[in-house]
Tab-separated table of C-alpha atoms in Angstrom:
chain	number	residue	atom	x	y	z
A	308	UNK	CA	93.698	121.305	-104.924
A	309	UNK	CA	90.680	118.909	-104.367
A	310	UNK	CA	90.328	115.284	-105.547
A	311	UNK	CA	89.404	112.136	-104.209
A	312	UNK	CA	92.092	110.863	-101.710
A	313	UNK	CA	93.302	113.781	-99.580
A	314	UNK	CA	90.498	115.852	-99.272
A	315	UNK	CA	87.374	115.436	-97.280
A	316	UNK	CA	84.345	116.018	-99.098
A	317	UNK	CA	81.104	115.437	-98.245
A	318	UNK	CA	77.756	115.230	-100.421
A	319	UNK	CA	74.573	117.017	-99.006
A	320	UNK	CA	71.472	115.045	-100.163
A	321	UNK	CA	68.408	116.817	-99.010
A	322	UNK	CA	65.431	114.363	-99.427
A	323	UNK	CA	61.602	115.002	-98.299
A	324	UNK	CA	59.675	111.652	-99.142
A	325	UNK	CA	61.860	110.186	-101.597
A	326	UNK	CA	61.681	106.682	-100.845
A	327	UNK	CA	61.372	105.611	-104.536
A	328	UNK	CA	64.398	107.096	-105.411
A	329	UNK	CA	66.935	107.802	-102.365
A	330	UNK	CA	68.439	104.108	-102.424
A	331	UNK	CA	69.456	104.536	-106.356
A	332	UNK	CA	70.572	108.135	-105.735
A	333	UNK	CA	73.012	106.339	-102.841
A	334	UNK	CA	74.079	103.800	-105.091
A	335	UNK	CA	75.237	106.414	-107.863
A	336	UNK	CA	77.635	108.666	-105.385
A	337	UNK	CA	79.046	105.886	-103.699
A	338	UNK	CA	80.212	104.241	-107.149
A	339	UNK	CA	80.899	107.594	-108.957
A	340	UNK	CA	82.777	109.270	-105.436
A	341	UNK	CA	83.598	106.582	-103.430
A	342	UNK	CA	86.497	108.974	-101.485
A	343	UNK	CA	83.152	110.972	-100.226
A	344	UNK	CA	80.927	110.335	-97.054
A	345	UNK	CA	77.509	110.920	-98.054
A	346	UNK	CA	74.826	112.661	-95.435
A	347	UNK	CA	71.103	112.274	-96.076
A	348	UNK	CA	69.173	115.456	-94.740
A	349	UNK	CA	65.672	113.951	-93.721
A	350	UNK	CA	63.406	117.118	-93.890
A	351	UNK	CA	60.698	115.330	-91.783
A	352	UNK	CA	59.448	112.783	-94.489
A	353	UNK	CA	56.090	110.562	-93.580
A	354	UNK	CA	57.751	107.827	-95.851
A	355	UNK	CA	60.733	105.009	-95.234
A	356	UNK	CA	63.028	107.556	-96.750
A	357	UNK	CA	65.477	107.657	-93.998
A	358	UNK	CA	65.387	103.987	-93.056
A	359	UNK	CA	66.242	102.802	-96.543
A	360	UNK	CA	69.097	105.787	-96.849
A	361	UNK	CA	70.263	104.321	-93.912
A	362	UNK	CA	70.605	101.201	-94.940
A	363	UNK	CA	72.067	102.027	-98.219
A	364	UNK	CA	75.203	103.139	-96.508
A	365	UNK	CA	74.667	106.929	-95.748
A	366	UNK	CA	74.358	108.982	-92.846
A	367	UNK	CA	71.069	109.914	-92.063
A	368	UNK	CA	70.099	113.407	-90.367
A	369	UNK	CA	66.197	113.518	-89.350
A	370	UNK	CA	65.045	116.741	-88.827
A	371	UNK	CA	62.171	116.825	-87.044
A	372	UNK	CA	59.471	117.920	-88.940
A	373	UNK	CA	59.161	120.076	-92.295
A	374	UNK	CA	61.456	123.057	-92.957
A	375	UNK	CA	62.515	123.146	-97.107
A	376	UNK	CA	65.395	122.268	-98.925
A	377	UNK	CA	67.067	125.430	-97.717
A	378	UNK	CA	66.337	124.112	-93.900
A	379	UNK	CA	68.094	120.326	-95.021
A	380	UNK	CA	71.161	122.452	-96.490
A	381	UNK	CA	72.032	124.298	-93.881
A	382	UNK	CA	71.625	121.237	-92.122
A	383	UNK	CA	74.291	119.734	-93.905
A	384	UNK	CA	76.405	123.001	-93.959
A	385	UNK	CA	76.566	123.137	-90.311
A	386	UNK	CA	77.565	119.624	-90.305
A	387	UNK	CA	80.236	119.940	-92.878
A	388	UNK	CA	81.516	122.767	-90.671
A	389	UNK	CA	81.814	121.162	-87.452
A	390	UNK	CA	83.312	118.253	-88.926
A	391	UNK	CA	85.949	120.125	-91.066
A	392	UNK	CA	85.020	118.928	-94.627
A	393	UNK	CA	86.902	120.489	-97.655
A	394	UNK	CA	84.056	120.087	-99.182
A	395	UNK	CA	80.249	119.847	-100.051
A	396	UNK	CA	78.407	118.567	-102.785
A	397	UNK	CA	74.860	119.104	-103.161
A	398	UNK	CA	73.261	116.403	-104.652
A	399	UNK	CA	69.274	116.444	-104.837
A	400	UNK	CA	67.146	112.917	-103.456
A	401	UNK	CA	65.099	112.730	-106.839
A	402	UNK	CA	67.478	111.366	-108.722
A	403	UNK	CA	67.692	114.621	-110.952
A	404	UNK	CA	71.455	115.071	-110.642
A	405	UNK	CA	73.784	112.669	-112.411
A	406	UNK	CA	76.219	111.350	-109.891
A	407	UNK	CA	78.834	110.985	-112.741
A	408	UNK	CA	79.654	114.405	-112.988
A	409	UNK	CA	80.572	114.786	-109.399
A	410	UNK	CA	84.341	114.570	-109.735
A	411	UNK	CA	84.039	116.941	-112.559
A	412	UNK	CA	82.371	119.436	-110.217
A	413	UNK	CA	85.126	119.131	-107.917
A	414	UNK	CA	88.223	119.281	-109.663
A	415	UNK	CA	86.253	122.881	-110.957
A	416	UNK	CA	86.994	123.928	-107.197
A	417	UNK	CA	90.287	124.197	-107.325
A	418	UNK	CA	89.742	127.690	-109.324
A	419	UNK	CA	86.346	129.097	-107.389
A	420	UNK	CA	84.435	129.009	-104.287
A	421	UNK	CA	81.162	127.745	-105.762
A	422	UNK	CA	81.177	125.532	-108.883
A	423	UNK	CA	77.177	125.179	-110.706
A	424	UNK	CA	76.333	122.142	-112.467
A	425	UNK	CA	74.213	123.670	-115.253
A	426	UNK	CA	71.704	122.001	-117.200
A	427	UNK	CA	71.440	124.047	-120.652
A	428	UNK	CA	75.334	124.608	-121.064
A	429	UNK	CA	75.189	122.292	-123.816
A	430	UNK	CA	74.804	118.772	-122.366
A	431	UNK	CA	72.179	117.026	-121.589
A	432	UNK	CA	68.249	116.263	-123.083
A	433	UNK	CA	66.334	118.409	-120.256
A	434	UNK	CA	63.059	119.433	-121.594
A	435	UNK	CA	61.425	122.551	-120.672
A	436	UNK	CA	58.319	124.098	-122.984
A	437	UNK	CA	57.924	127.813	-123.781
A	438	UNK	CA	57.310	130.432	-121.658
A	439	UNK	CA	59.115	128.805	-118.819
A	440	UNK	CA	61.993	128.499	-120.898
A	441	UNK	CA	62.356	132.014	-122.035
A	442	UNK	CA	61.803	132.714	-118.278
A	443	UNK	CA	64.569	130.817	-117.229
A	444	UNK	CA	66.656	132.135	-119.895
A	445	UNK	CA	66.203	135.992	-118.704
A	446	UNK	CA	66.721	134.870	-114.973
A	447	UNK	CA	69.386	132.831	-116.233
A	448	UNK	CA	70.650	136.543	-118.100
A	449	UNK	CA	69.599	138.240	-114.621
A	450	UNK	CA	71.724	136.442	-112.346
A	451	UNK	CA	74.904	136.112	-114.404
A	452	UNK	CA	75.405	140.164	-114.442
A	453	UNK	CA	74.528	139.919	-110.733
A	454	UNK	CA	77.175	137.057	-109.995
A	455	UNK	CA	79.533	138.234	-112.785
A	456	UNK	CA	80.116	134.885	-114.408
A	457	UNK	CA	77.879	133.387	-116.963
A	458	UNK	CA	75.205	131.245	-115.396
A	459	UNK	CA	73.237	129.176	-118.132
A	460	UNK	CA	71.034	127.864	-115.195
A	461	UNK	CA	70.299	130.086	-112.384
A	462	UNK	CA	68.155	127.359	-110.187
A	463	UNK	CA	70.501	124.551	-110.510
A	464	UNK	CA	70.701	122.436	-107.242
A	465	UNK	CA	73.416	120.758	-108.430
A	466	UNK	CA	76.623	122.742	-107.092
A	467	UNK	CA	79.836	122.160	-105.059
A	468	UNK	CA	81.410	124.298	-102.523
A	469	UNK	CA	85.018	124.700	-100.808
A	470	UNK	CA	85.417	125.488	-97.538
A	471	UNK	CA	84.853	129.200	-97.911
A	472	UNK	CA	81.461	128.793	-99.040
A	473	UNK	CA	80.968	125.868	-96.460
A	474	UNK	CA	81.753	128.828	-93.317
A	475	UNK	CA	78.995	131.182	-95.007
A	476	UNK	CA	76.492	128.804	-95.795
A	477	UNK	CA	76.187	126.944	-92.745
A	478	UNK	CA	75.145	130.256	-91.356
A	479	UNK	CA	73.105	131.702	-94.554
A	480	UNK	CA	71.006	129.709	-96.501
A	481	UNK	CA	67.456	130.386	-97.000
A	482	UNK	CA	64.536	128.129	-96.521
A	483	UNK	CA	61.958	130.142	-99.211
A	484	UNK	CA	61.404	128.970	-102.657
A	485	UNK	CA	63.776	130.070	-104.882
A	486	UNK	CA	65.679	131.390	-102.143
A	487	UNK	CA	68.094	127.847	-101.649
A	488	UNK	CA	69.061	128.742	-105.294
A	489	UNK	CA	69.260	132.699	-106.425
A	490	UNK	CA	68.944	134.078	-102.716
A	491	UNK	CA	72.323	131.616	-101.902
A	492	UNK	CA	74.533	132.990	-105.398
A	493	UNK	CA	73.338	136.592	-103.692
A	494	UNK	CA	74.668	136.053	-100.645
A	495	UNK	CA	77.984	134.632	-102.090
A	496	UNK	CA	78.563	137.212	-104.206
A	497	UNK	CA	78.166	139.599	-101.026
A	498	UNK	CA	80.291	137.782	-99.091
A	499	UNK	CA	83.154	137.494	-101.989
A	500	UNK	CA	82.920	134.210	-103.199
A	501	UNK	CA	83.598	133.086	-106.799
A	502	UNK	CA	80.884	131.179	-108.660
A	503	UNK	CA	81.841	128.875	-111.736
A	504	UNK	CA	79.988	126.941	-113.898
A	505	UNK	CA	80.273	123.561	-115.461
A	506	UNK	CA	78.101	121.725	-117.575
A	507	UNK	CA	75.994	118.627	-116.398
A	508	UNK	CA	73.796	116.321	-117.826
A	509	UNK	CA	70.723	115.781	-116.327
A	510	UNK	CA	67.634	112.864	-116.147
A	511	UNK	CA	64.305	113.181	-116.157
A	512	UNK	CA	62.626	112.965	-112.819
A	513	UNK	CA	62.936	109.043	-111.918
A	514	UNK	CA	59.945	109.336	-109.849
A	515	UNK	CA	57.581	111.471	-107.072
A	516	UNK	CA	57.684	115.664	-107.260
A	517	UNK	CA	61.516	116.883	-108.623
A	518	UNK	CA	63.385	118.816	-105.905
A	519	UNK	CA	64.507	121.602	-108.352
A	520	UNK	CA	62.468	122.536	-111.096
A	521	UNK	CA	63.939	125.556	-112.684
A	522	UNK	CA	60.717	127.777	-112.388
A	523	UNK	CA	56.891	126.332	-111.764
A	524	UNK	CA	55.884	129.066	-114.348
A	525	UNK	CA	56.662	132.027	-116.444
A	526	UNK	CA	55.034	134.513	-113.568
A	527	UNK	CA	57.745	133.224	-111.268
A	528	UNK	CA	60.215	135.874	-112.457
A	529	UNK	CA	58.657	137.881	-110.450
A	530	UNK	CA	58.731	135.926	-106.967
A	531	UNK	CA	62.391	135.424	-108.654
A	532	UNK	CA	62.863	139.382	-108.826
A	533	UNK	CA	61.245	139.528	-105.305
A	534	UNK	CA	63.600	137.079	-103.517
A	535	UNK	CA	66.651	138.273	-105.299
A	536	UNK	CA	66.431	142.017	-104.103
A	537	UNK	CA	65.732	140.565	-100.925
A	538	UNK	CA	68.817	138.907	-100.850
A	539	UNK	CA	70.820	142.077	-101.492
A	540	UNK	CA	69.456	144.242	-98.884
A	541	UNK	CA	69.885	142.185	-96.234
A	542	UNK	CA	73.401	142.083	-94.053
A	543	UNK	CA	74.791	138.160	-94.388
A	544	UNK	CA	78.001	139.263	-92.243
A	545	UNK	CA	79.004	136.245	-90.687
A	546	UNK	CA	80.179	136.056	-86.888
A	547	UNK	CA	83.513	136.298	-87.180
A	548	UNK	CA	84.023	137.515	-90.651
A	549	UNK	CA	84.712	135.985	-94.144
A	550	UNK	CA	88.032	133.730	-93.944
A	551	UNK	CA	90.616	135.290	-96.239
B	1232	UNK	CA	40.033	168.029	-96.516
B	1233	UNK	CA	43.291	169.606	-95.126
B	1234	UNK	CA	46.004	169.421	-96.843
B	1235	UNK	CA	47.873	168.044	-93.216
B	1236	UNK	CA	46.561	165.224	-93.245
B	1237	UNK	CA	48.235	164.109	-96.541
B	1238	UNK	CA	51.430	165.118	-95.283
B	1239	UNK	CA	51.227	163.015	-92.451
B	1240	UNK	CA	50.089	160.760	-94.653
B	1241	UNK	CA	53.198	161.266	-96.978
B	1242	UNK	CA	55.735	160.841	-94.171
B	1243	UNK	CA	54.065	157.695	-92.383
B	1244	UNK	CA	54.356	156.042	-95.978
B	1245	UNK	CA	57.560	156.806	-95.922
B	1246	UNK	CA	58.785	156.004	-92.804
B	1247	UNK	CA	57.199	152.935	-92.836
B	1248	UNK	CA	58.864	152.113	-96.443
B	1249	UNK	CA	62.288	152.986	-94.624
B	1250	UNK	CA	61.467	150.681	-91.467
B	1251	UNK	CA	60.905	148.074	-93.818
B	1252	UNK	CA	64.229	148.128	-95.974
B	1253	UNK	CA	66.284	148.349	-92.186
B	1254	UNK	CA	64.110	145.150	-90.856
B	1255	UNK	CA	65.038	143.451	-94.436
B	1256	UNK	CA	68.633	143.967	-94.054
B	1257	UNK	CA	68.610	143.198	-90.539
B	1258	UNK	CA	67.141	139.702	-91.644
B	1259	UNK	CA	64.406	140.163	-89.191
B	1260	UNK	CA	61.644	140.217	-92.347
B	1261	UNK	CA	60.624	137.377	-94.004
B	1262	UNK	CA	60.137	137.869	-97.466
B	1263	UNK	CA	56.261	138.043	-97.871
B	1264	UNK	CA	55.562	140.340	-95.048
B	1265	UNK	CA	58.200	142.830	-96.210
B	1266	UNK	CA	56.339	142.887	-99.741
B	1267	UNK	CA	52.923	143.552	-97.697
B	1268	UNK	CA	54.572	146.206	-95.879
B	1269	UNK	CA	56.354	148.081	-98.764
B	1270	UNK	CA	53.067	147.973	-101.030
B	1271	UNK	CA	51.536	149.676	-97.837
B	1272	UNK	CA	53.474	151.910	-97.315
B	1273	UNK	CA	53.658	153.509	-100.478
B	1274	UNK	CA	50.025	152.939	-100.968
B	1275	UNK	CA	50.237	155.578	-98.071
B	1276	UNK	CA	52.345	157.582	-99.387
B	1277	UNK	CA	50.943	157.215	-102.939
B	1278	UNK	CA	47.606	158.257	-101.815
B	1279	UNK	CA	49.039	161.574	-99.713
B	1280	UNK	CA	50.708	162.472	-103.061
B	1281	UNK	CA	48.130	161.888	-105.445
B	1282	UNK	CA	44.468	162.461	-103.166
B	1283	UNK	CA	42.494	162.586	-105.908
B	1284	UNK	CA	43.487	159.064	-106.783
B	1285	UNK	CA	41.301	157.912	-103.299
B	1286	UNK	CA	38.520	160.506	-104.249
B	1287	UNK	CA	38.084	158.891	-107.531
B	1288	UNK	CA	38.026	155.347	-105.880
B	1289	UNK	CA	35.510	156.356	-103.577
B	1290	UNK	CA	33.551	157.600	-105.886
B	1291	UNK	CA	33.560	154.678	-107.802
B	1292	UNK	CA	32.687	152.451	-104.794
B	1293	UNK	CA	30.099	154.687	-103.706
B	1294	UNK	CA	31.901	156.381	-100.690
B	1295	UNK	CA	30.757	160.004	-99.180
B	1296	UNK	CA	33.690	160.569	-97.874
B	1297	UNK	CA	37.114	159.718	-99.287
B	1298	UNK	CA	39.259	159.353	-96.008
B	1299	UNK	CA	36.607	156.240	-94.772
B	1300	UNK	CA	37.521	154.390	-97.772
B	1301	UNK	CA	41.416	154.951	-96.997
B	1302	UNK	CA	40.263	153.999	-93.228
B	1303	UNK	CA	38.342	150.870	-94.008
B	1304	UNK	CA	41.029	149.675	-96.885
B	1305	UNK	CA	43.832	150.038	-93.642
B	1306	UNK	CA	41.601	148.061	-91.454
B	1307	UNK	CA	41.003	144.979	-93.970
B	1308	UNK	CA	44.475	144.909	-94.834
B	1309	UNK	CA	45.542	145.453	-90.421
B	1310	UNK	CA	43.245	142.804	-90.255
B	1311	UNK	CA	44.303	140.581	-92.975
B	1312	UNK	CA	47.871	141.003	-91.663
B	1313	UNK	CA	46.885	139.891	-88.264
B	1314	UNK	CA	45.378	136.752	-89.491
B	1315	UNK	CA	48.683	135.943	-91.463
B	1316	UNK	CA	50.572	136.699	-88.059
B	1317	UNK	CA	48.086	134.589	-85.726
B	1318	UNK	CA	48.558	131.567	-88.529
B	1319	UNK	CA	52.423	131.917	-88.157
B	1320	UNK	CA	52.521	131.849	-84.456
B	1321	UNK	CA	50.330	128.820	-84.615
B	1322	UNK	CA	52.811	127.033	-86.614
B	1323	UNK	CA	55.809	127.939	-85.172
B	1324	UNK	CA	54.196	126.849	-81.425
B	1325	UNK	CA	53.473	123.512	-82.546
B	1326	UNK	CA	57.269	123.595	-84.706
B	1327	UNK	CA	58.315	124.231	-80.868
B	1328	UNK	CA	56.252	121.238	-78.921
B	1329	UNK	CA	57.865	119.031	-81.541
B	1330	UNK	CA	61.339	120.473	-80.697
B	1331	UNK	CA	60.865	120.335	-76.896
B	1332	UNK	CA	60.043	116.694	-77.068
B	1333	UNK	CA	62.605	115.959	-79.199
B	1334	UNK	CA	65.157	117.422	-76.572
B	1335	UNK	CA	63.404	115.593	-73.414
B	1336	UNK	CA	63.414	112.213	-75.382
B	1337	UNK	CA	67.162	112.803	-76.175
B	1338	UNK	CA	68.060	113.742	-72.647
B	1339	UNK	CA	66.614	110.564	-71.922
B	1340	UNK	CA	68.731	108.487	-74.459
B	1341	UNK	CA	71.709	110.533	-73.083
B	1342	UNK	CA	71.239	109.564	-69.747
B	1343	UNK	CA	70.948	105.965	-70.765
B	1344	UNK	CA	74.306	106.216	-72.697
B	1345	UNK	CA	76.663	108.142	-69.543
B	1346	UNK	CA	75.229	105.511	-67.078
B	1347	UNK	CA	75.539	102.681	-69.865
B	1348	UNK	CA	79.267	103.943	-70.677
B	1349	UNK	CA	80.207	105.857	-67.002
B	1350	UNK	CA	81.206	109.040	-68.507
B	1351	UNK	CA	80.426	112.794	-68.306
B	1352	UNK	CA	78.801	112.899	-64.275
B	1353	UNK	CA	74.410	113.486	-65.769
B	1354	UNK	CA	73.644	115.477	-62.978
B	1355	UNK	CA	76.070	118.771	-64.434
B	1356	UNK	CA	74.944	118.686	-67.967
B	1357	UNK	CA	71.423	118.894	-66.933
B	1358	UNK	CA	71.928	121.707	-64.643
B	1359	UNK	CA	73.280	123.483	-67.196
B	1360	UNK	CA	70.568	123.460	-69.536
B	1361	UNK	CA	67.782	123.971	-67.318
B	1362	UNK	CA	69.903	127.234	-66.256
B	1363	UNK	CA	69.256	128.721	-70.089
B	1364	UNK	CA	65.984	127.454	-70.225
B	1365	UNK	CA	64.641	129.092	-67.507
B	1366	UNK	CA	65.955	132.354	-69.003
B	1367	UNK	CA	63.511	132.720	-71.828
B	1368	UNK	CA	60.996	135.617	-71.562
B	1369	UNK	CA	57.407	134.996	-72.197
């Protein structure tokens, strides 16, 4: 069972020139989860990003130049591995995800592997026109038969994970677009994780380019399509297996 | 035209398509260049299947002889590939002069902390490393 006090949980924020915003993203998940340390992936910003995280209170890891959220991630996977965490929480630096619903996302652990904070399950004012929409809707359609839970937001950065998922994604988590959110709910179905979803609200982008932005356009279904069948051919065998 | 060469044709498309899917799963692929390689392949294959689909394209292009527009379409895309390839080396050399640096300019630090706080003996954890690093191929 995970709450504050006796588990170790750690939040994941991957930031890439997110100076505006990192200091008020800090802010929110220390007062929201104080119990949780909080690690700042630097994917090789140009800006102050990791100087003012730093000061804010959080651990800062600088990678040394450029690699994509899905290089920051497994960043912080491999760190929550090493350093036996119960558990991460992926929160992005743009100030997208509301650090309020963070113990809500992990209390939802206690019955899966991988909770999703989803933006259209009902909460939240998030604003997306037309033919995006209705493309995120059949990816959103897509992935839930794939995963087998219902997934009302298939490129939501906002999740948690137990220890389970920690083991396979410190070793598996791709660096491509759309690949740190569909390729990673491919690769945990292979490897026989549960996914849940919870509802989140979420803001509108505080400031600079958002982190996760459901698609770019309609014609992404296909690089969506692409990257998902990708994901299921290839072998994510871990080595040493899939803890029981 | 013999009919041969379109079975050769046929089979290279599909070997190459099954290549592919093996160096996908193996995770040695990344995700662009298996797409280039697939629509290839069974642009091969495709062509060895259907051969009047690259007589009517040449015809249309002005070709004499069908096979040198399959010929010159495999160079441009050969060479368009090796372009891609050339551009990704590039990158991940200079990814790998940043990471080299990095490593020499935390040996240093290191060095300054085991003297600083009399700890693990510097001269053994260097030997080690230079021991793997001489072991890369090049």
């Amino acid at each position: 069972m995970l709450r504050a006090t006796d588990s170790k949980v750690l939040v994941v924020v991957p930031a890439f020139n997110e100076a505006d915003t990192i200091v008020g993203v800090i802010a929110g998940i220390r007062f929201y989860a104080p119990f949780a340390d909080v690690l700042v992936v630097d994917d090789g910003s140009t800006d102050t990003t990791a100087l003012l995280a730093q000061r804010a209170g959080a651990l800062v890891a600088q990678l040394p130049f450029n690699m994509g959220v899905g290089g920051a991630m497994r960043t912080g996977y491999r760190h929550a591995e090493r350093n036996g965490y119960d558990a991460v929480i992926q929160v992005d630096g743009d100030g997208q995800h509301d650090p309020r619903c963070i113990p809500l996302l992990i209390d939802s652990l206690s019955g899966c592997d991988i909770v999703i904070g989803a933006r259209f399950a009902g909460e939240g004012e998030y604003h997306v026109n037309g033919a995006r929409r209705a493309a995120m809707v059949v990816l959103a359609h897509g992935m839930s038969r794939l995963v087998g839970t219902r997934l009302d937001d298939a490129t939501s950065g906002f999740r948690a994970t137990n220890r389970r998922a920690i083991r396979v994604f410190a070793q598996h988590y791709p660096v491509e677009y759309l690949g740190d959110t569909l390729e990673t709910l491919v690769i945990a179905r292979k490897s026989g994780l549960s996914v849940c979803q919870v509802p989140v609200a979420m803001h509108r982008r505080l400031g600079g380019r958002a982190t996760h932005h459901g698609l770019r356009a309609a014609g992404d279904l296909m690089r969506a399509g692409s990257v998902v069948i990708m994901g299921l051919l290839r072998d994510w065998s871990l080595d040493g297996g899939v803890a029981p | 035209m013999t009919t041969g060469v379109y079975w050769v044709g046929l089979a290279a498309g599909l070997t190459l398509v099954l290549l592919v899917f093996e160096m996908v799963r193996r995770r040695y692929l990344r995700g662009r260049f298996a797409v280039i390689w697939v629509v290839l392949g069974s642009g091969a294959a495709l062509v060895a299947l259907f051969p009047r689909l690259l007589e009517t394209a040449a015809d249309l292009v002005g070709v004499k002889i069908p096979l040198n527009l399959l010929l010159f379409a495999t160079s441009v895309a050969i060479a368009i590939l090796v372009i891609q390839l050339s551009a990704e080396a590039g990158r991940a050399h200079a990814q790998i002069r940043v990471l080299a640096e990095e490593v020499a300019l935390f040996k240093l630090r290191l060095q300054a902390l085991e003297s600083a706080t009399a700890s693990v003996p510097p001269e053994l954890a260097d030997a080690r490393l230079s021991h793997h690093a001489g072991q890369i191929d090049h």
